[in-house]
Structures are given as structure tokens and as C-alpha cells.
Coordinates of C-alpha atoms in Angstrom, one line a residue:
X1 CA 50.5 129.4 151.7
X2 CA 51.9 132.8 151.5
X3 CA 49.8 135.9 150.1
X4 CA 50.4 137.2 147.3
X5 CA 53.5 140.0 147.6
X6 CA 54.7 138.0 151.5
X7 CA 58.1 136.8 151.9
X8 CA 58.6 133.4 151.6
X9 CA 60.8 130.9 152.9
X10 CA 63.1 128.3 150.8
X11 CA 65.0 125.3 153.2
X12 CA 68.2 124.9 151.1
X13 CA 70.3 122.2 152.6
X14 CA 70.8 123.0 156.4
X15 CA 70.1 126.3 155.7
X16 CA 67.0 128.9 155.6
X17 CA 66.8 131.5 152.9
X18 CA 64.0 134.2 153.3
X19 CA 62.9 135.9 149.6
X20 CA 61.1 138.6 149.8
X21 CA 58.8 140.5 148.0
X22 CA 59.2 136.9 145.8
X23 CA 56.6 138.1 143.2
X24 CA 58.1 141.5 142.0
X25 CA 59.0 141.3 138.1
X26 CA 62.3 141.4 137.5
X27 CA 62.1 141.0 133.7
X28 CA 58.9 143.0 132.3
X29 CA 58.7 141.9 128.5
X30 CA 58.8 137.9 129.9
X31 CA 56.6 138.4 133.2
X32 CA 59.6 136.7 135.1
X33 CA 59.9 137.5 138.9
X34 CA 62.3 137.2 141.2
X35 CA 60.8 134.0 142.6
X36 CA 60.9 132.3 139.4
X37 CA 65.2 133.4 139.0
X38 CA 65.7 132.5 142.4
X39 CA 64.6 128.5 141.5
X40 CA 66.1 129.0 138.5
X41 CA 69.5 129.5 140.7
X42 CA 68.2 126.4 142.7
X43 CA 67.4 124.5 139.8
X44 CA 71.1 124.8 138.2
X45 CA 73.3 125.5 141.8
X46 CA 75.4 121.6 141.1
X47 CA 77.2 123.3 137.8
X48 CA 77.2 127.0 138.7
X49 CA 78.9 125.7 141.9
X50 CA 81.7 124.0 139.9
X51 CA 81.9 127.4 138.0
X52 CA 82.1 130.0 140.8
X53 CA 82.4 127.4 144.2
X54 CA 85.2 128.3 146.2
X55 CA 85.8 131.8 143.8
X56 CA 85.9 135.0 145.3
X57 CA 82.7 136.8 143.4
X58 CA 81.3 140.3 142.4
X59 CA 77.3 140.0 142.7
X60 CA 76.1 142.4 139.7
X61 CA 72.7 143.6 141.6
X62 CA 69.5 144.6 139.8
X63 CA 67.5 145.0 142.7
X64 CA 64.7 147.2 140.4
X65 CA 64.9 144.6 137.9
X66 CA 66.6 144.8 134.3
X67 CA 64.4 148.4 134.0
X68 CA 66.6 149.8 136.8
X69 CA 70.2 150.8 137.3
X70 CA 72.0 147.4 138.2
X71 CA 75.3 147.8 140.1
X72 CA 78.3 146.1 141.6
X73 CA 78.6 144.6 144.8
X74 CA 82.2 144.1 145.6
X75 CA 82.0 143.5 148.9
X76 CA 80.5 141.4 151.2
X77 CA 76.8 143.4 151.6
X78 CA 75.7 144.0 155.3
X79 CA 73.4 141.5 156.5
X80 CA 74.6 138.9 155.1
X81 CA 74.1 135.7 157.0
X82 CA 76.9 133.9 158.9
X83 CA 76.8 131.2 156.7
X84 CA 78.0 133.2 153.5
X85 CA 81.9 132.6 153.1
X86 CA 84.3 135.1 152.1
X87 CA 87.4 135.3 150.1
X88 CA 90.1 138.7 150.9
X89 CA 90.9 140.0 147.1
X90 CA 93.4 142.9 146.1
X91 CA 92.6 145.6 143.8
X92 CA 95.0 147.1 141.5
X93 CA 94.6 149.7 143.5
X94 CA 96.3 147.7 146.3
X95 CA 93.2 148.4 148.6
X96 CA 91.2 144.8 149.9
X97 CA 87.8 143.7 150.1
X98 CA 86.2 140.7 151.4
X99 CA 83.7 138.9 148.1
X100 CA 81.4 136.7 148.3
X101 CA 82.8 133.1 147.9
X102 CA 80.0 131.0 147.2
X103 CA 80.2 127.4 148.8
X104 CA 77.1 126.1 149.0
X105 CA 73.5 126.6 147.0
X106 CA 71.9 128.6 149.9
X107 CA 74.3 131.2 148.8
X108 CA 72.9 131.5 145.5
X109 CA 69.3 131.7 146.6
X110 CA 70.7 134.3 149.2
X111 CA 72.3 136.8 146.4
X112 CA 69.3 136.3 144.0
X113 CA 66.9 137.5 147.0
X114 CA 69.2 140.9 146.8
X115 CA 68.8 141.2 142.9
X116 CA 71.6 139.3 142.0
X117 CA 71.3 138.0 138.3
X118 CA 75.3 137.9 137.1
X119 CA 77.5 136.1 139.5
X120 CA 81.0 137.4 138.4
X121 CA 83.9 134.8 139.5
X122 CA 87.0 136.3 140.0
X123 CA 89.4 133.5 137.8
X124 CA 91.3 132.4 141.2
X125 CA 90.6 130.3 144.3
X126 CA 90.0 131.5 147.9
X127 CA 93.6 129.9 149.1
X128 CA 95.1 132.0 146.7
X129 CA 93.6 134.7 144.8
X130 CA 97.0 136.2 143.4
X131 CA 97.4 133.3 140.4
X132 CA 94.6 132.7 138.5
X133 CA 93.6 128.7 137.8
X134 CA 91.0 129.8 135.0
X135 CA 91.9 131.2 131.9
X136 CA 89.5 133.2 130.3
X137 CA 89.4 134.5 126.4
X138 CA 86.2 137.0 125.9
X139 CA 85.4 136.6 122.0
X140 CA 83.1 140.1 121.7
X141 CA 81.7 141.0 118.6
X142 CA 80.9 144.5 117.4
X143 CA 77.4 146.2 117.1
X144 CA 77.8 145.4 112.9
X145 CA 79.0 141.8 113.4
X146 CA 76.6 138.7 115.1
X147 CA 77.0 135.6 117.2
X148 CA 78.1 133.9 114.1
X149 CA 81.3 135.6 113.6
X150 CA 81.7 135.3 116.9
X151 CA 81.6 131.6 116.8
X152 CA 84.0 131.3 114.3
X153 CA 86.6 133.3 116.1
X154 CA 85.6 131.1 118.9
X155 CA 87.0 127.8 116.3
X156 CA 90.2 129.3 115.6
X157 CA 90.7 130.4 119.5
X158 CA 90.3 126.5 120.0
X159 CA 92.7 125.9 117.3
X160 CA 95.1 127.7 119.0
X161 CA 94.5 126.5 122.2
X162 CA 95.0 123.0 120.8
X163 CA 98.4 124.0 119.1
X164 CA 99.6 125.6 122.6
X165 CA 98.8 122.1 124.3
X166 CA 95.6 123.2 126.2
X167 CA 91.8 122.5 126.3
X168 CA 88.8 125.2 126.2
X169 CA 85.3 124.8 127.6
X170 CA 82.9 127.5 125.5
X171 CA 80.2 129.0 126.7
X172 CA 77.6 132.0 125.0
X173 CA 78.3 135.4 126.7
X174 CA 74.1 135.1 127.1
X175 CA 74.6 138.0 124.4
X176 CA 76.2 137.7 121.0
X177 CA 79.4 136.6 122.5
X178 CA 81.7 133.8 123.1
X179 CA 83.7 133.4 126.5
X180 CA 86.4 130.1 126.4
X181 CA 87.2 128.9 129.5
X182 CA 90.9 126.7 130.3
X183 CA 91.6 125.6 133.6
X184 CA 95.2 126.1 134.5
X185 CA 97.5 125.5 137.1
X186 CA 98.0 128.5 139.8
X187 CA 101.5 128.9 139.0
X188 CA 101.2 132.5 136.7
X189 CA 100.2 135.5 138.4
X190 CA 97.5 137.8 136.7
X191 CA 100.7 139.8 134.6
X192 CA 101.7 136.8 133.0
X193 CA 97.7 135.3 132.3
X194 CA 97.2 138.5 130.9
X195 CA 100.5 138.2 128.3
X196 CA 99.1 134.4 127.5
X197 CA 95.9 135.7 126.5
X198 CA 97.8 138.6 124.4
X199 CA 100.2 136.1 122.5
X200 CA 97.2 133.9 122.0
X201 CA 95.1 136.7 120.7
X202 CA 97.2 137.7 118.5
X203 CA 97.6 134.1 117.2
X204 CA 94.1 133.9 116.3
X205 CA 94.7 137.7 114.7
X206 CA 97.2 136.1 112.7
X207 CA 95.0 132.8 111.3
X208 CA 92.1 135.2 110.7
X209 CA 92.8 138.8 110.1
X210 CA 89.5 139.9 108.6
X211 CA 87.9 138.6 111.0
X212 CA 89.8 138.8 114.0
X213 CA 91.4 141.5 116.5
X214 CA 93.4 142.3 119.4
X215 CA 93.3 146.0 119.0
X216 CA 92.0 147.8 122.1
X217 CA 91.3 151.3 120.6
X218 CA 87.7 150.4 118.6
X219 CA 88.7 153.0 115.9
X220 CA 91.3 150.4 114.9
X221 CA 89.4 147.4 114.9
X222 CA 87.7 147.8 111.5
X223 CA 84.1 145.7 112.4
X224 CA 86.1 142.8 113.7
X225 CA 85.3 140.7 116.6
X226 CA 87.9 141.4 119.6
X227 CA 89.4 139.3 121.8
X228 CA 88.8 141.2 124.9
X229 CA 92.6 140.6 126.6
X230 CA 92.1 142.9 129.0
X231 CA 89.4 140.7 130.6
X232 CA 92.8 138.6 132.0
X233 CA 93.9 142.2 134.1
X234 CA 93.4 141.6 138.0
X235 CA 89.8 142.4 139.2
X236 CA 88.2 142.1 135.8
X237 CA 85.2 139.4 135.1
X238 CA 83.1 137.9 133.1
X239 CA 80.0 136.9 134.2
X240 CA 80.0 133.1 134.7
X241 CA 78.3 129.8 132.8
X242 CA 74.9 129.4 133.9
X243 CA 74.9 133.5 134.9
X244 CA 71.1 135.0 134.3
X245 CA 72.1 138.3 132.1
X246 CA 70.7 141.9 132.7
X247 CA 68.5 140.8 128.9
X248 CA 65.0 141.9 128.5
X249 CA 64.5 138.0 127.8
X250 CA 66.1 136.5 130.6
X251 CA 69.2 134.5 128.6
X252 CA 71.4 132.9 130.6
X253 CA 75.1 132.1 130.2
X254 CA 75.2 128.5 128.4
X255 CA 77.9 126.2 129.1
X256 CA 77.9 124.1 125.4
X257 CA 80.6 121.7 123.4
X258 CA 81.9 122.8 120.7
X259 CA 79.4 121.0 118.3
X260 CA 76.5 122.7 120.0
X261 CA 78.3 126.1 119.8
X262 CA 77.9 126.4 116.0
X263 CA 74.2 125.9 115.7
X264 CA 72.9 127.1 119.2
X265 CA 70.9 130.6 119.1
X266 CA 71.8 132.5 122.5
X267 CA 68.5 133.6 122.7
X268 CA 66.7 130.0 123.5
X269 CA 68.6 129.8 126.7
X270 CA 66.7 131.5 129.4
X271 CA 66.0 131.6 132.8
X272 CA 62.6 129.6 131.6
X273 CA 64.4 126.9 129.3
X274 CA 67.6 126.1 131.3
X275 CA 66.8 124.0 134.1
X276 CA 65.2 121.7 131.4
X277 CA 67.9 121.4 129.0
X278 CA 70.3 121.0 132.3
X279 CA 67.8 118.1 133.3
X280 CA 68.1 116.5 129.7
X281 CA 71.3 116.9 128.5
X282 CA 73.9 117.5 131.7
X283 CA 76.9 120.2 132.3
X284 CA 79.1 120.2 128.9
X285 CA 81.8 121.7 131.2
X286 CA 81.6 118.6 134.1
X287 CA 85.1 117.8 132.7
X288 CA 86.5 120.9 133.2
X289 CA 88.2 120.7 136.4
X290 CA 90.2 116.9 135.1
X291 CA 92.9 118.4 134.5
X292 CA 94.7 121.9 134.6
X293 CA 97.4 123.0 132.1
X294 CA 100.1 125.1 131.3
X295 CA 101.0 128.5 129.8
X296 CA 104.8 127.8 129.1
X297 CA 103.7 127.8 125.0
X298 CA 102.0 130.8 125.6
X299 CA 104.0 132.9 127.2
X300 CA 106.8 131.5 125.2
X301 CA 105.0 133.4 122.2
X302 CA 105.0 136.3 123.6
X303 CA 108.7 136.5 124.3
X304 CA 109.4 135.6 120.6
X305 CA 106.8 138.2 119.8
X306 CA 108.7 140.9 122.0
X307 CA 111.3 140.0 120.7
X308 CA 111.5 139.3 117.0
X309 CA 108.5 141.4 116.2
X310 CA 108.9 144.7 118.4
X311 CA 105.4 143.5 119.8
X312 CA 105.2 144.1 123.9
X313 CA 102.6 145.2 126.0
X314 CA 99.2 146.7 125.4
X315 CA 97.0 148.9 126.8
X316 CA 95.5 148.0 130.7
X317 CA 91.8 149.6 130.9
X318 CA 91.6 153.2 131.9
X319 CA 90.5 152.7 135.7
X320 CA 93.6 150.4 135.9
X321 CA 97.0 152.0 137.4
X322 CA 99.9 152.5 134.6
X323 CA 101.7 149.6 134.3
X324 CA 105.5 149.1 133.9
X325 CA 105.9 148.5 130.1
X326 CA 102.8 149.6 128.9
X327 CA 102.2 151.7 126.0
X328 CA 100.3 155.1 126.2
X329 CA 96.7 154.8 126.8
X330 CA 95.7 157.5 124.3
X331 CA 94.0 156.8 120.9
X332 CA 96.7 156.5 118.1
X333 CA 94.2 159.3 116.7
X334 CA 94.8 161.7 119.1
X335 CA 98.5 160.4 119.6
X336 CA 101.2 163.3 119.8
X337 CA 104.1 162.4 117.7
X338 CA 106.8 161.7 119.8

């Protein structure tokens, strides 16, 4: 038996993954060490492998715990074993890297061992990682508004999935959020995902506008929850389902239907409580991958709202080149007439 503090060794599959330093607290107000989160990653690898397998991935690294400075890892760290795949990304920068592209469980166990608590899945495939097949609408609530608000965005974002012809998995952000997840076909490149996800957030704007926006600049949002579009721009993630989060309690990111999405609390799915509910109830998204679907609806909204509302492009993060046909990034309160 290993001393208390020793590495230890976990046989995953063919492979051998050493952890050390296994009892080291990773999460101080739950007692929960970095042994425990890597069998947690064990414990759940089936469904987080039909979530992030085969994705190109940025490892967010706590390796002091959630009381440190996490960061990250876009690149495929030194030392890593001959075993761990990798997937060739571009950055809007036009520069390349080489991510993670988990294939197998060992990798999981391998990344947590390095402080790895949020796997973030690029939304594309290693064979092509130009054209999203996942995609992705972040429901994010403000500091004044709660997970409840946030859920009911979530309904009408599934409303108007429905009406566009397509089928969203939800998940809890492992905060106060919702993500929606749609599997699509590979045929759009990250431009065009990113105008779907526009034209449908402005749909739900529409159905809900007290409750509901797509405005990037927070001074215009008025308390409302925001649908995040700009988590569709190239290089931009979410942290995926079944994702440990950077929480001093250890929540993970829960894959649920839609009925358990109204009457969960984020906060009872944790590192601690997951494996069991997994065990006991199943992946809510194992049907995710049946079948992928179109944005022709989608985009076709956002041509009629180009065109019969004046309504284009919006703003691309700040880090993010200028892109053609976007507005000015500059808050419409410090806006120079033109």
C-alpha cells in the first residue's frame, strides 16, 4: 500500500497512469484531493468520452487547487506520454497548436494528475476542426438573476430550436448557468455557427424580452440573462458535461433532460454525488450523437434579419482579430458619433 503523500499507480485499460502527490487537497472547504477527482474522472470516462472523445481540448489546470491561479493549457504539455493523441487547431490568430484529443480514459486520469478539473472541447472533430459538428448556446445569467431564470431562457432556446427543426441536449454550466448542446453536421464553418447562434439568440430575445438578451456590452443588458453568442467564435469553449468546475464545492457539469433541468439545484452535483447518480440513472445525453442536423433555418434568419431589419453582425470578443462586417467594439456609451 502506498504511504501517505507517495505516488500511486492506476492500470487504465492497456495503459499505466502514475498520480502523484494523490492526497494533496484540491478543494479545501470539501476535503476533496486529487485522488478522489482523478476516480471521479474514472468513474464517469464512458459519457465524458462521448462529450470530448475524438475533440481537440484545452485542459483548464489548477495544479494548486481551486485556492490557486488555474490556467490554460493549449498545447500539448511536455511529458506527456506517447499514448496521448493530438488534434492540429488554428487560432484566429492564424498561428497552430497541437491539443489534447482525448481517446481513451487513461487520458483523463493523465490530465487530472496535472490539475486538470475543466476539460474544454473545442466544438469540432480531429479530421476536421475547421466546421464545427456541435452547436453550442451558453444561457449565462447575471450576478442579480439565478439558475432559475436561467432555466427558463433555457425553455424558450428549446422552443426555438424545435421551430428551426433541431434537437438540444442541456446541461448546468456547474454554476448558475445553462449550456444547450445540438449536434450538427460539419458542413458550416465557425462564421456561419456563429451567425446561427446570433439569429437564434435573438429569436429567444424576441419570445422573451424581459427576460432575455443578446446584447454583448453588459451596460445594455438591463439584468437579463445573455446568450453568450460569442461562445460560437473559433477557439472559444465551454467547459464540457461531466467537467469538475474551479467551485469551492466541487460541482460538476451535469448532463440532464429537460424535465430534470427545471427542478435540479446545480449545487447537488459534485465530484462526490456524480458517479452515483451516473450509476443510477445513465447519460441523459447517450442520444446525442443519433443524429446531426442542419442550420439552413438558422442561418436563413439571419439573412431575413440583415436584411429586412438592418440587423448584421455583432461584436467578436476583444482578443479576437476585427472581423469583416463587424460593428465597432467600443461601448455604445463611449461611442463617437459618427
Amino acid at each position: 500500500m502506498a504511504r501517505h503523500g507517495e505516488a500511486v499507480e492506476y492500470q487504465v485499460g492497456a495503459r499505466t497512469v502514475r498520480v502523484s502527490n494523490p492526497d494533496k487537497v484540491y478543494f479545501p472547504e470539501r476535503g476533496i484531493t486529487k485522488r478522489q477527482v482523478v476516480e471521479y474522472y474514472l468513474a464517469v470516462a464512458d459519457p465524458l468520452l462521448l462529450a470530448i472523445g475524438d475533440r481537440p481540448t484545452t485542459l483548464k489546470r489548477f495544479v494548486d487547487g481551486v485556492a490557486g491561479e488555474p490556467f490554460y493549457a493549449k498545447r500539448l504539455p511536455k511529458g506527456a506520454p506517447g499514448w496521448v493523441a493530438t488534434a492540429r487547431v488554428t487560432f484566429p490568430s492564424g498561428r497552430t497548436a497541437d491539443q489534447v484529443c482525448p481517446t481513451e480514459p487513461a487520458v483523463l486520469a493523465w490530465a487530472a494528475n496535472l490539475g486538470t478539473l475543466d476539460f474544454h472541447p473545442w466544438p469540432v472533430r480531429s479530421a476536421d476542426t475547421d466546421h464545427p459538428d456541435e452547436l453550442r448556446i451558453d444561457v449565462d445569467p447575471p450576478d442579480t438573476a439565478g439558475y432559475a431564470d436561467a432555466v427558463h431562457v433555457a425553455g424558450v432556446v428549446r422552443e426555438v430550436l424545435a421551430d428551426a427543426g433541431l434537437t438540444g441536449y442541456p446541461k448546468t454550466s456547474g454554476g448558475r448557468g445553462v449550456h444547450v448542446l445540438v449536434r450538427i453536421r460539419p458542413d458550416w464553418d465557425f462564421v456561419d455557427v456563429r451567425h446561427a447562434v446570433i439569429a437564434l439568440g435573438r429569436e429567444v430575445e424576441r419570445r422573451t424580452p424581459d427576460r432575455a438578451t443578446i446584447a454583448w456590452w453588459k451596460e445594455e443588458r438591463g439584468g437579463r440573462v445573455f446568450l453568450d453568442y460569442n461562445q460560437a467564435a473559433r477557439d472559444r469553449t465551454v467547459a464540457s458535461a461531466w467537467s469538475v468546475r474551479g467551485t469551492p464545492r466541487a460541482t460538476v457539469s451535469m448532463p440532464l433532460t429537460w424535465a430534470e433541468l427545471a427542478e435540479a439545484d446545480p449545487d447537488d452535483f459534485d465530484v462526490l454525488t456524480v458517479p452515483g447518480l451516473l450509476a443510477e440513472r445513465g447519460n441523459p445525453h447517450a442520444g446525442i450523437d443519433g443524429e446531426a442536423f442542419g442550420i439552413e433555418q438558422l442561418l436563413e434568419w439571419y439573412a431575413r434579419d440583415q436584411r429586412d431589419h438592418g440587423l448584421g453582425d455583432l461584436p467578436y470578443p476583444p482578443d479576437h482579430p476585427k472581423m469583416a462586417g463587424e460593428p465597432k467594439r467600443v461601448q455604445p456609451s463611449r461611442a463617437r458619433p459618427d
